[in-house]
CSV table of C-alpha atoms in Angstrom, one decimal:
chain,number,residue,atom,x,y,z
M,178,UNK,CA,94.0,-89.2,-9.8
M,179,UNK,CA,90.8,-90.7,-10.7
M,180,UNK,CA,86.9,-90.1,-8.7
M,181,UNK,CA,86.2,-92.7,-7.8
M,182,UNK,CA,81.7,-92.9,-8.0
M,183,UNK,CA,79.7,-95.5,-5.5
M,184,UNK,CA,79.2,-98.4,-7.2
M,185,UNK,CA,83.2,-98.7,-7.3
M,186,UNK,CA,85.1,-99.0,-4.0
M,187,UNK,CA,88.6,-97.8,-2.9
M,188,UNK,CA,90.7,-100.7,-3.5
M,189,UNK,CA,94.6,-99.6,-3.0
M,190,UNK,CA,97.7,-101.7,-2.3
M,191,UNK,CA,100.0,-100.8,-1.0
M,192,UNK,CA,103.3,-101.6,-2.6
M,193,UNK,CA,104.8,-105.1,-1.4
M,194,UNK,CA,107.2,-105.4,0.9
M,195,UNK,CA,106.2,-101.9,2.3
M,196,UNK,CA,103.2,-102.5,4.2
M,197,UNK,CA,102.5,-106.1,5.5
M,198,UNK,CA,98.9,-104.7,7.2
M,199,UNK,CA,95.7,-106.1,5.1
M,200,UNK,CA,94.4,-103.9,2.4
M,201,UNK,CA,90.8,-102.0,4.5
M,202,UNK,CA,87.6,-102.2,3.5
M,203,UNK,CA,86.0,-99.8,2.0
M,204,UNK,CA,84.1,-98.3,3.7
M,205,UNK,CA,80.2,-98.0,3.2
M,206,UNK,CA,78.2,-94.6,3.7
M,207,UNK,CA,74.6,-94.2,3.8
M,208,UNK,CA,73.6,-92.6,0.4
M,209,UNK,CA,73.1,-88.7,0.2
M,210,UNK,CA,75.0,-88.5,2.8
M,211,UNK,CA,79.3,-87.9,2.5
M,212,UNK,CA,82.2,-88.3,5.1
M,213,UNK,CA,83.0,-85.9,7.6
M,214,UNK,CA,86.5,-85.5,8.0
M,215,UNK,CA,86.7,-85.9,12.5
M,216,UNK,CA,86.9,-83.2,14.2
M,217,UNK,CA,89.7,-82.5,17.8
M,218,UNK,CA,88.5,-82.4,20.6
M,219,UNK,CA,87.7,-79.1,22.2
M,220,UNK,CA,90.0,-77.6,24.9
M,221,UNK,CA,87.7,-75.6,26.8
M,222,UNK,CA,84.2,-77.9,27.7
M,223,UNK,CA,81.9,-76.0,26.0
M,224,UNK,CA,78.5,-73.5,27.7
M,225,UNK,CA,76.2,-76.6,28.0
M,226,UNK,CA,78.0,-77.6,30.5
M,227,UNK,CA,78.9,-75.5,32.9
M,228,UNK,CA,80.3,-72.5,34.0
M,229,UNK,CA,81.9,-75.3,36.7
M,230,UNK,CA,83.4,-77.6,34.0
M,231,UNK,CA,85.2,-73.4,32.7
M,232,UNK,CA,86.1,-72.2,36.2
M,233,UNK,CA,88.7,-75.5,36.0
M,234,UNK,CA,89.6,-75.7,32.1
M,235,UNK,CA,90.1,-71.9,32.6
M,236,UNK,CA,92.1,-72.4,36.3
M,237,UNK,CA,93.8,-75.7,35.0
M,238,UNK,CA,95.8,-73.6,32.1
M,239,UNK,CA,93.9,-73.8,29.1
M,240,UNK,CA,95.7,-72.7,25.5
M,241,UNK,CA,92.1,-70.3,24.9
M,242,UNK,CA,93.7,-67.6,28.4
M,243,UNK,CA,90.8,-66.3,28.7
M,244,UNK,CA,88.2,-65.7,31.7
M,245,UNK,CA,85.1,-66.5,31.2
M,246,UNK,CA,83.1,-63.5,31.2
M,247,UNK,CA,80.0,-63.6,33.7
M,248,UNK,CA,82.2,-62.4,36.4
M,249,UNK,CA,83.7,-59.6,35.5
M,250,UNK,CA,80.0,-58.7,33.7
M,251,UNK,CA,78.8,-58.4,36.8
M,252,UNK,CA,81.4,-57.1,38.9
M,253,UNK,CA,80.8,-54.2,36.6
M,254,UNK,CA,77.6,-53.6,37.1
M,255,UNK,CA,78.1,-55.0,41.1
M,256,UNK,CA,80.2,-51.7,40.8
M,257,UNK,CA,77.7,-49.4,38.8
M,258,UNK,CA,73.9,-50.6,41.0
M,259,UNK,CA,76.9,-49.5,44.2
M,260,UNK,CA,77.9,-46.4,42.8
M,261,UNK,CA,74.2,-45.2,41.9
M,262,UNK,CA,73.3,-45.8,45.0
M,263,UNK,CA,76.0,-43.9,47.0
M,264,UNK,CA,75.0,-40.8,44.8
M,265,UNK,CA,71.3,-41.5,45.2
M,266,UNK,CA,72.5,-41.4,49.2
M,267,UNK,CA,74.8,-38.6,48.3
M,268,UNK,CA,71.7,-37.2,46.8
M,269,UNK,CA,69.3,-37.8,49.7
M,270,UNK,CA,71.7,-36.1,52.2
M,271,UNK,CA,72.9,-32.7,50.5
M,272,UNK,CA,68.9,-31.5,49.5
M,273,UNK,CA,67.8,-32.5,53.5
M,274,UNK,CA,70.8,-30.0,54.4
M,275,UNK,CA,69.7,-28.2,52.1
M,276,UNK,CA,66.2,-27.8,53.8
M,277,UNK,CA,66.8,-27.3,56.4
M,278,UNK,CA,70.1,-24.7,55.5
M,279,UNK,CA,66.9,-22.6,54.1
M,280,UNK,CA,64.1,-22.9,57.3
M,281,UNK,CA,67.3,-21.1,58.7
M,282,UNK,CA,67.8,-19.0,57.2
M,283,UNK,CA,64.1,-18.2,56.5
M,284,UNK,CA,64.0,-18.5,60.9
M,285,UNK,CA,67.1,-16.0,61.7
M,286,UNK,CA,65.6,-14.1,58.9
M,287,UNK,CA,61.6,-12.9,61.0
M,288,UNK,CA,64.5,-13.2,63.8
M,289,UNK,CA,66.4,-10.3,62.1
M,290,UNK,CA,63.3,-8.8,61.5
M,291,UNK,CA,61.4,-9.0,64.9
M,292,UNK,CA,64.4,-7.3,66.4
M,293,UNK,CA,64.8,-4.4,64.6
M,294,UNK,CA,60.8,-3.7,65.3
M,295,UNK,CA,61.7,-4.2,69.0
M,296,UNK,CA,64.6,-1.7,68.6
M,297,UNK,CA,62.9,0.6,66.9
M,298,UNK,CA,59.6,0.2,69.6
M,299,UNK,CA,62.7,0.9,72.7
M,300,UNK,CA,63.8,4.0,71.1
M,301,UNK,CA,60.8,5.7,70.7
M,302,UNK,CA,60.0,4.7,74.0
M,303,UNK,CA,63.7,6.8,75.4
M,304,UNK,CA,62.8,9.7,73.7
M,305,UNK,CA,61.9,12.7,75.8
M,306,UNK,CA,58.2,13.4,74.9
M,307,UNK,CA,57.4,9.7,75.6
M,308,UNK,CA,59.2,9.5,79.2
M,309,UNK,CA,57.7,12.9,80.1
M,310,UNK,CA,54.7,11.4,79.2
M,311,UNK,CA,55.1,7.7,80.8
M,312,UNK,CA,56.4,9.9,83.8
M,313,UNK,CA,52.5,12.3,83.8
M,314,UNK,CA,50.6,8.6,83.3
M,315,UNK,CA,52.7,7.6,86.9
M,316,UNK,CA,51.4,10.4,88.8
M,317,UNK,CA,55.0,11.9,88.5
M,318,UNK,CA,55.7,15.5,88.7
M,319,UNK,CA,59.0,17.2,87.5
M,320,UNK,CA,61.2,17.4,90.5
M,321,UNK,CA,62.1,21.4,91.1
M,322,UNK,CA,64.9,21.8,93.9
M,323,UNK,CA,67.1,20.1,91.3
M,324,UNK,CA,70.5,22.4,91.1
M,325,UNK,CA,71.9,23.6,87.7
M,326,UNK,CA,75.7,24.1,88.6
M,327,UNK,CA,77.3,26.6,85.7
M,328,UNK,CA,81.2,26.2,85.9
M,329,UNK,CA,81.5,28.7,82.7
M,330,UNK,CA,82.9,31.6,84.9
M,331,UNK,CA,81.0,34.3,84.4
M,332,UNK,CA,79.2,36.3,87.3
M,333,UNK,CA,76.3,34.7,88.1
M,334,UNK,CA,78.2,31.1,88.6
M,335,UNK,CA,79.1,28.9,90.8
M,336,UNK,CA,81.3,26.3,91.8
M,337,UNK,CA,80.2,22.8,93.7
M,338,UNK,CA,80.9,22.1,96.9
M,339,UNK,CA,82.0,19.2,98.0
M,340,UNK,CA,78.6,18.2,99.9
M,341,UNK,CA,77.1,18.8,97.2
M,342,UNK,CA,76.4,16.1,93.7
M,343,UNK,CA,75.7,16.9,90.7
M,344,UNK,CA,71.7,16.0,89.5
M,345,UNK,CA,71.0,12.3,89.1
M,346,UNK,CA,74.1,11.1,90.4
M,347,UNK,CA,74.5,9.5,94.2
M,348,UNK,CA,76.8,10.4,96.3
M,349,UNK,CA,79.4,7.7,96.9
M,350,UNK,CA,81.4,6.8,100.7
M,351,UNK,CA,84.7,6.5,100.6
M,352,UNK,CA,85.9,7.6,97.1
M,353,UNK,CA,85.6,11.3,97.7
M,354,UNK,CA,83.1,12.1,95.0
């Protein structure tokens, strides 16, 4: 088929008896432009019309089957932010507990050192020489009336009688001791 120029109109004639319509008039196009083929209407509304139109198209069963990306992206970002905040709170609580634990350990160490120091002082005060010096300061004198019981079985040794009690012990009434 030969190409037509702008000067020649496209005149096509139908075969007699086949098409009873009148022949179409040639299209007049502005100079410098070529006619474009007609585009089919999009199945999904364009993004410029807004998210509700997209959601309605997806819910109505659009042939593309793609869900909108914005809600998914917002969900992922929300989950990430929520996880980050949770981790920060957990880290803060653990740090507070660690600080409290170290303070309690330091206090426990100081108390154990104080206990050891007091125990050492008490042991020194209970030594015989310290006890004797404390008694002298209070005006006490040694008791020479105490009886020593020697029961090793050698001659000169004696056994305590029923009425005598060892030095430093008191008689308990009703026990016979």
